[in-house]
XYZ file of C-alpha atoms in Angstrom:
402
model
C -75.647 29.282 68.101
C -78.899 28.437 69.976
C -81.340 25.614 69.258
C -84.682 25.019 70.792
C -87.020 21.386 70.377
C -90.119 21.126 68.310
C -93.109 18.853 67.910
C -94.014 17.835 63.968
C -96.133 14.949 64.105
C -95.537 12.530 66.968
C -91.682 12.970 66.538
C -89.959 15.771 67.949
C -86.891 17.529 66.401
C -83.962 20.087 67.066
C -84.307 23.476 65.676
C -81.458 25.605 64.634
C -80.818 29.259 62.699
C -77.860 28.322 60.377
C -75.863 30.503 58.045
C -76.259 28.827 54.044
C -72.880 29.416 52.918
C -73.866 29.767 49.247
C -76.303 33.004 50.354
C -75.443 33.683 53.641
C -78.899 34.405 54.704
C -80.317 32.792 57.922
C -82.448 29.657 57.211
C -84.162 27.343 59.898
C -83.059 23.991 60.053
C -84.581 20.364 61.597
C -82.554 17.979 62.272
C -83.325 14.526 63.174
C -80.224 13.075 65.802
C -77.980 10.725 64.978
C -80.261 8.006 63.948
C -82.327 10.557 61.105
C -85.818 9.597 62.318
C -86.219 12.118 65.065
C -87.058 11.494 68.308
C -89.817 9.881 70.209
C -89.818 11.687 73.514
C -88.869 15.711 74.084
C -86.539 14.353 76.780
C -84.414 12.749 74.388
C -84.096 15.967 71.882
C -83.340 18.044 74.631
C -80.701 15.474 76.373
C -78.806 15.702 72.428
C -79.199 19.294 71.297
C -75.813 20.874 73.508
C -73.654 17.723 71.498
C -75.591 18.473 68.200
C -74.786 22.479 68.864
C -70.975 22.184 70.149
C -70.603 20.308 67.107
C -72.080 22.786 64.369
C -69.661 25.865 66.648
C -67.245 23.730 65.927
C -67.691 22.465 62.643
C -67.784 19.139 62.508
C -70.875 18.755 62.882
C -72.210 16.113 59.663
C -75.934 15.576 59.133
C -76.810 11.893 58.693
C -77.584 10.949 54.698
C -81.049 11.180 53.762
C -80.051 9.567 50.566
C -82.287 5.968 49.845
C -80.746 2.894 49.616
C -80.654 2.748 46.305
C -78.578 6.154 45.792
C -76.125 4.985 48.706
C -75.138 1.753 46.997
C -74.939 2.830 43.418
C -72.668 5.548 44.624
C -70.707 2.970 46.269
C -70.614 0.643 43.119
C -69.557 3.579 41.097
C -66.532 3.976 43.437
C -65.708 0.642 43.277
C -65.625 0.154 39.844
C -61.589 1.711 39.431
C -60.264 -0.709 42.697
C -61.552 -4.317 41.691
C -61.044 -5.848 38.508
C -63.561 -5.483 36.163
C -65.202 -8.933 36.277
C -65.291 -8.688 40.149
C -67.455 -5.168 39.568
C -69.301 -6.624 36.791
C -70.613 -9.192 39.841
C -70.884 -6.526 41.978
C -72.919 -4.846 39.333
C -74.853 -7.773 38.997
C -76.028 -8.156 42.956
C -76.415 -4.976 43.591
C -78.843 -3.734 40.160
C -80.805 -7.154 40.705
C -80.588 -8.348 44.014
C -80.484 -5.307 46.590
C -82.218 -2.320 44.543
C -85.110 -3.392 43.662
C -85.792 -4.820 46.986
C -84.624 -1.763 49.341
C -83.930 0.855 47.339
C -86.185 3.120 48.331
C -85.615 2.714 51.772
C -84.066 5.337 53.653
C -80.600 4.272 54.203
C -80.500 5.947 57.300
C -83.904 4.299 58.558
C -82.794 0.173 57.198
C -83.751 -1.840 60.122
C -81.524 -5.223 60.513
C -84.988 -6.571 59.868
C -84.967 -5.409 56.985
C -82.071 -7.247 55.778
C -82.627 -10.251 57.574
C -85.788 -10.750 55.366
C -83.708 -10.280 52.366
C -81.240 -12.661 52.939
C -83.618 -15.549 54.635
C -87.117 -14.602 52.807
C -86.803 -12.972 49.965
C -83.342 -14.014 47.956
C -83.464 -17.652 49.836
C -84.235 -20.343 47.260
C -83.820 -17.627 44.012
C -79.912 -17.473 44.311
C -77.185 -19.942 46.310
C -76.248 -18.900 49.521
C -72.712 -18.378 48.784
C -74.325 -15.505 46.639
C -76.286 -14.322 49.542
C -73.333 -14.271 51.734
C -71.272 -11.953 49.033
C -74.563 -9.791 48.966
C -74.060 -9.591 52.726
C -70.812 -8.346 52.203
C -71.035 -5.458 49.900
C -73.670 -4.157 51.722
C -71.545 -4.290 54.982
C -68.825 -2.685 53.190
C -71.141 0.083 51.548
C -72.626 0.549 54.924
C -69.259 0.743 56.550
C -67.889 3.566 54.331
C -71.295 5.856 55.251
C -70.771 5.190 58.577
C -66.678 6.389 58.026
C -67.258 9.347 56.522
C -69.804 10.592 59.023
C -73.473 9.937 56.620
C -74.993 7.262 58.848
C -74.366 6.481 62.755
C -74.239 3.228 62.448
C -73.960 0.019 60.153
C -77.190 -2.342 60.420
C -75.719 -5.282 58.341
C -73.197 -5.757 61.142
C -75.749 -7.776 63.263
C -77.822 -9.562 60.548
C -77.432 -13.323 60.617
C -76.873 -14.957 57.855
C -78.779 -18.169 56.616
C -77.539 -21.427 56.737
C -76.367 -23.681 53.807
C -74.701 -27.020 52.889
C -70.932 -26.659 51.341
C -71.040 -27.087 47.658
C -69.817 -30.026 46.594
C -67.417 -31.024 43.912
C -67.285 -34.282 41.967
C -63.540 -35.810 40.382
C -62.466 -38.366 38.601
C -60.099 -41.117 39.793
C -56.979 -42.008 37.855
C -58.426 -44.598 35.200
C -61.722 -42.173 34.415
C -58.822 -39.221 33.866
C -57.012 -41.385 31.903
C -60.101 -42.019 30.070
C -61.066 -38.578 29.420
C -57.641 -37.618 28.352
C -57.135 -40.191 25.791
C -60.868 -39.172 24.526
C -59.583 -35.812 23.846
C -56.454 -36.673 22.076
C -57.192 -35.031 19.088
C -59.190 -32.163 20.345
C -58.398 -28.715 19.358
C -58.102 -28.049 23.218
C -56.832 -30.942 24.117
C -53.481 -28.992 25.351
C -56.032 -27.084 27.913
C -57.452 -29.938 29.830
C -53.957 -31.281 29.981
C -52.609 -28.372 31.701
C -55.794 -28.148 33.877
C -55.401 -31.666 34.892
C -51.859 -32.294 35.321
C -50.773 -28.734 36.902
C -54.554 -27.921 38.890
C -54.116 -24.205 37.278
C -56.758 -22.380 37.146
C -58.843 -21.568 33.499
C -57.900 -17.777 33.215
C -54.374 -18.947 34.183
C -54.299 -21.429 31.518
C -55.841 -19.260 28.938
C -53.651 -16.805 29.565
C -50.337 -18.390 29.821
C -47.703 -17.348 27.786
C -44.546 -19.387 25.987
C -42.112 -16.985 27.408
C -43.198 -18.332 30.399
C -42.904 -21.869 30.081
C -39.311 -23.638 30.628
C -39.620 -27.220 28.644
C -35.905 -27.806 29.760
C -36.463 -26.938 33.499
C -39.951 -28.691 33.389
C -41.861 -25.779 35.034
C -44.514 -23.098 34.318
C -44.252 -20.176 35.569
C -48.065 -18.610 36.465
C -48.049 -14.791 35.903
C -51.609 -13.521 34.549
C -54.787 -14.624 34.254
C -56.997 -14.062 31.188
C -60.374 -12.711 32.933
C -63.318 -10.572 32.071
C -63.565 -7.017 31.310
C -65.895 -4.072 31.096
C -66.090 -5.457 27.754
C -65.278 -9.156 26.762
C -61.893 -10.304 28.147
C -58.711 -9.006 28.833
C -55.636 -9.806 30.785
C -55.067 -9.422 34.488
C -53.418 -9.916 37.350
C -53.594 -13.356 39.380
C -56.460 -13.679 41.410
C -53.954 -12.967 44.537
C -49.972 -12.869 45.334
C -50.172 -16.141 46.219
C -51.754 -16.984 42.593
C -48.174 -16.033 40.882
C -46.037 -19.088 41.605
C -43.977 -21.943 39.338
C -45.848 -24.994 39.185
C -43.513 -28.194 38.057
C -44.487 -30.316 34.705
C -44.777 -34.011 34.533
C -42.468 -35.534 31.712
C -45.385 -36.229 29.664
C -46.916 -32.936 29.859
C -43.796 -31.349 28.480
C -44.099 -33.622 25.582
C -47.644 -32.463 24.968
C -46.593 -28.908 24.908
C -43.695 -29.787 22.507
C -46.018 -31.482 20.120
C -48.620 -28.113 20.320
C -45.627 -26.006 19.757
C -44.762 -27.541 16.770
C -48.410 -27.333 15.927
C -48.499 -24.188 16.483
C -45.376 -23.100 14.386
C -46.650 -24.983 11.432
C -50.028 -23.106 11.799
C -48.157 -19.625 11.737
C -45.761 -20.287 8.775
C -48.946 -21.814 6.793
C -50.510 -18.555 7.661
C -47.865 -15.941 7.296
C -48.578 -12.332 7.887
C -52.051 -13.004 8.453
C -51.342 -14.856 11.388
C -51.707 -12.595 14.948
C -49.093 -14.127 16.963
C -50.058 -13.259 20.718
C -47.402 -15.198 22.186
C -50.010 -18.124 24.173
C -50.082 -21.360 24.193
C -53.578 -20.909 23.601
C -54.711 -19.429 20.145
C -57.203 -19.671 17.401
C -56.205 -20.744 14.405
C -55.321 -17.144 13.630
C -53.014 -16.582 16.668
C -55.442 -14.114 19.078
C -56.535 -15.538 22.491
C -59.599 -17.666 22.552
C -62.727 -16.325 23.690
C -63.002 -18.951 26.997
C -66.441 -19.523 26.216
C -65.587 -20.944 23.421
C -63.746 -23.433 24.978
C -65.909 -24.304 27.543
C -68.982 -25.279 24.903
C -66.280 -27.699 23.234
C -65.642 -28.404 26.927
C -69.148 -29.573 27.441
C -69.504 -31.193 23.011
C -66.320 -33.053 24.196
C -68.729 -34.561 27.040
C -71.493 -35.437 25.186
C -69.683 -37.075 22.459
C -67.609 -39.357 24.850
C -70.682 -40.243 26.158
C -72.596 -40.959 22.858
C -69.496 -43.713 22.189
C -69.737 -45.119 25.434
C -73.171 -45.976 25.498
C -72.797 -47.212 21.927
C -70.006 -49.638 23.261
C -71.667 -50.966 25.807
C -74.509 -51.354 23.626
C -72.020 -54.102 22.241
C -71.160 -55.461 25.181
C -67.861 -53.788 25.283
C -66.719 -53.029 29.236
C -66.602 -49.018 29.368
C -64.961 -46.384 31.969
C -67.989 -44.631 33.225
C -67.126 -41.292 32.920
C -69.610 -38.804 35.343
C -70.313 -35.156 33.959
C -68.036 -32.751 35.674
C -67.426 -29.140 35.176
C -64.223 -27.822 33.500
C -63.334 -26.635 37.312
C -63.280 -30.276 37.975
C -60.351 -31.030 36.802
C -58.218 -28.468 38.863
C -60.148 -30.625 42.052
C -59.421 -34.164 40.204
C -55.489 -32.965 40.155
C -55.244 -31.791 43.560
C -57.100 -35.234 44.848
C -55.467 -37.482 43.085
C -51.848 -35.836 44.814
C -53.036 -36.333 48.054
C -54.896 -39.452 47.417
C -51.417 -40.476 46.166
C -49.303 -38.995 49.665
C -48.492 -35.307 48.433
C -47.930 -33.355 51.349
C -50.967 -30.442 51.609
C -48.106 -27.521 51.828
C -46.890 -28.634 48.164
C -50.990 -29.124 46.809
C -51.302 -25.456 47.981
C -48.404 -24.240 45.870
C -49.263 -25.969 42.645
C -52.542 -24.503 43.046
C -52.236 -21.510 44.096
C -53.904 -21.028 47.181
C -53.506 -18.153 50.051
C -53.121 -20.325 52.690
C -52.628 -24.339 53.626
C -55.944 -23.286 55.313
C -58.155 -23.427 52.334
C -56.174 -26.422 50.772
C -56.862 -28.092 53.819
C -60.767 -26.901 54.422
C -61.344 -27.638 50.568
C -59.897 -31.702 50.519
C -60.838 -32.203 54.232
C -62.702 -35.178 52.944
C -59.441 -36.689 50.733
C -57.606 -36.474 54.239
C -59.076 -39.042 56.314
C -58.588 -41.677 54.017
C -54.897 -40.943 54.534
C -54.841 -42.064 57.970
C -55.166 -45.973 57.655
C -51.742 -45.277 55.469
C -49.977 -42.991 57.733
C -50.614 -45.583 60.994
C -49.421 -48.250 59.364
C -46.406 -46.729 58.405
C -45.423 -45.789 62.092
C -46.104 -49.611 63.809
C -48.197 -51.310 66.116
C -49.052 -48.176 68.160
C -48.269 -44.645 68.880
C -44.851 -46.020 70.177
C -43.585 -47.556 67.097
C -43.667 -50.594 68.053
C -44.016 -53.666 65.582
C -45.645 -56.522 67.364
C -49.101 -56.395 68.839
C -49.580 -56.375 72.293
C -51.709 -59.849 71.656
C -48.569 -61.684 70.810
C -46.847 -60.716 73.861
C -47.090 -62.420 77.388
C -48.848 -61.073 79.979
C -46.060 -60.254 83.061
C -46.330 -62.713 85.820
């Protein structure tokens, strides 16, 4: 096969007779290089065309993509959709179709500049989404990117030297033992009351909790054992997986939380036999009144009702002079935070805070309650002495050798 280097505009390209397979006739054929722009200088065309031509004799020769941006990605997200869960694509989904598309679809995937990007992330998304969301952009765009570059469409993978921008760490607020306390006794008599227990006492997670199962919890043994998580689907909600291995684990009860359970079994049994066959026993230890899993965003607007109306009687006893446990707004995700700061507040080791909650590694326990830790130090020196030494009087008491 011969090849010979042609002008078209101020580019210049490599020219070769191929065979089409479907007709077999002879057709001309431009080709670009490896980059798919062409090339600026004859030099350049001429220095590639006996690698470009060794590799169509040999076949494996691939011409780069001259698909847009916006065809690359959606074929990616199509792919994707059968290896994550389907509330992981449906976020996916969500950053690609509103977030990446409309901005650089129609760019040539094969001509996206790192420029490009780096205007995306710091210009144009900066300010209308968190960073956190920017930086999972970032990522599904490298991993898009990657896969072209794998199977031979693109040369190289621009996102890989794109800097991201810059943001504070989100921060979480808790409540200390006596606002908990608070809270808990608030909700008493709440129709989910059994859900912030469990979220508060054991730090699981809401899909874990949602999703938990009575075959699964051992009131004699005073553990739970954390199996599936009740997540979102294609459509609505369904039950998965964990969100990792590390997410399936036994978490131990506190006395009093096996009495709550107890007390919502029994609950619960009365509800079913009051019921009878029209009663849709699913087996949770969360259920509507009917027995079928609760729709979790159900629970977090009584979540949020539960809030307000705590508030509402504070303010209306301190109105009477009453002394009152203020009680700061937190999210429902709050109270898997309040449970794993009040252990260490309290002298849990980190190692046993990363079981209960669930975490991949002591590394995230440790990078998420960084701030709990120091506060454990004046307690830990104390306990070993004087000094590093362990010794128990101070060196001011001593004499100074003659």
């Amino acid at each position: 096969m011969r090849g010979h280097v042609a002008a078209k505009g101020n580019k210049y390209y490599i020219v070769v007779d191929i065979k089409d397979e479907t007709t077999g006739k002879r057709k001309r054929k431009w080709l670009t290089g490896s980059d798919g722009k062409g090339f600026d200088r004859k030099r350049d065309a001429e220095r590639e065309m006996p690698l470009i031509l060794t590799k169509l004799n040999d076949g494996t020769f691939k011409e780069t993509s001259t698909d847009s941006f916006d065809i690359l990605m959606s074929k990616w997200l199509e792919d994707k959709k059968s290896a994550v869960r389907p509330g992981t694509w449906k976020s996916y989904a969500w950053l690609v179709n509103t977030h990446i598309i409309p901005h650089l679809g129609k760019v040539k995937a094969a001509r996206l500049e790192p420029q490009q990007l780096h205007t995306l992330y710091h210009k144009t998304l900066k300010g209308v989404i968190s960073i956190s969301s920017i930086k999972k952009l970032h990522v599904l765009i490298l991993d898009a990117l990657n896969r072209a570059v794998t199977w031979g469409d693109l040369p190289r993978n621009v996102a890989s030297t794109v800097e991201l921008p810059k943001g504070t760490k989100t921060k979480f607020e808790v409540w200390n033992e006596e606002q908990l306390g608070r809270f808990l006794d608030a909700a008493a008599n709440d129709q989910f009351f059994i859900v912030y227990e469990l979220a508060a006492s054991t730090g699981m997670r809401q899909s874990e909790i949602m999703a938990l199962r009575w075959v699964d919890v051992d009131l004699e043994g005073k553990k739970i054992a954390v199996r599936q998580a009740y997540t979102k689907a294609e459509r609505g909600h369904d039950f998965d997986d964990t969100k990792s291995a590390a997410s399936e684990r036994s978490v131990s009860l506190f006395p009093d939380t096996v009495a709550h359970l107890k007390r919502h079994r029994e609950v619960q049994v009365a509800r079913k036999r009051e019921n009878g066959e029209s009663y849709k026993d699913s087996g949770l230890v969360v259920q509507t009144m009917i027995g079928t899993p609760v729709n979790p965003r159900n629970m977090m607007r009584n979540w949020y009702a539960l809030h307000e109306r705590i508030q509402k009687e504070q303010e209306e006893a301190a109105n009477r002079g009453k002394a009152i446990v203020p009680l700061p707004r937190i999210r429902f995700h709050d109270l898997r935070h309040t449970h794993a700061t009040i252990l260490l507040k309290k002298g849990a080791h980190p190692k046993i805070v990363q079981e209960r909650l669930g975490h991949s590694s002591i590394t995230v326990t440790l990078d998420t309650y960084s701030h709990v830790l120091p506060n454990m130090q004046e307690s830990v020196l104390e306990g070993i002495g004087m000094s590093i030494t362990g010794r128990q009087e101070t060196i001011a008491n001593k004499k100074a050798p003659l």
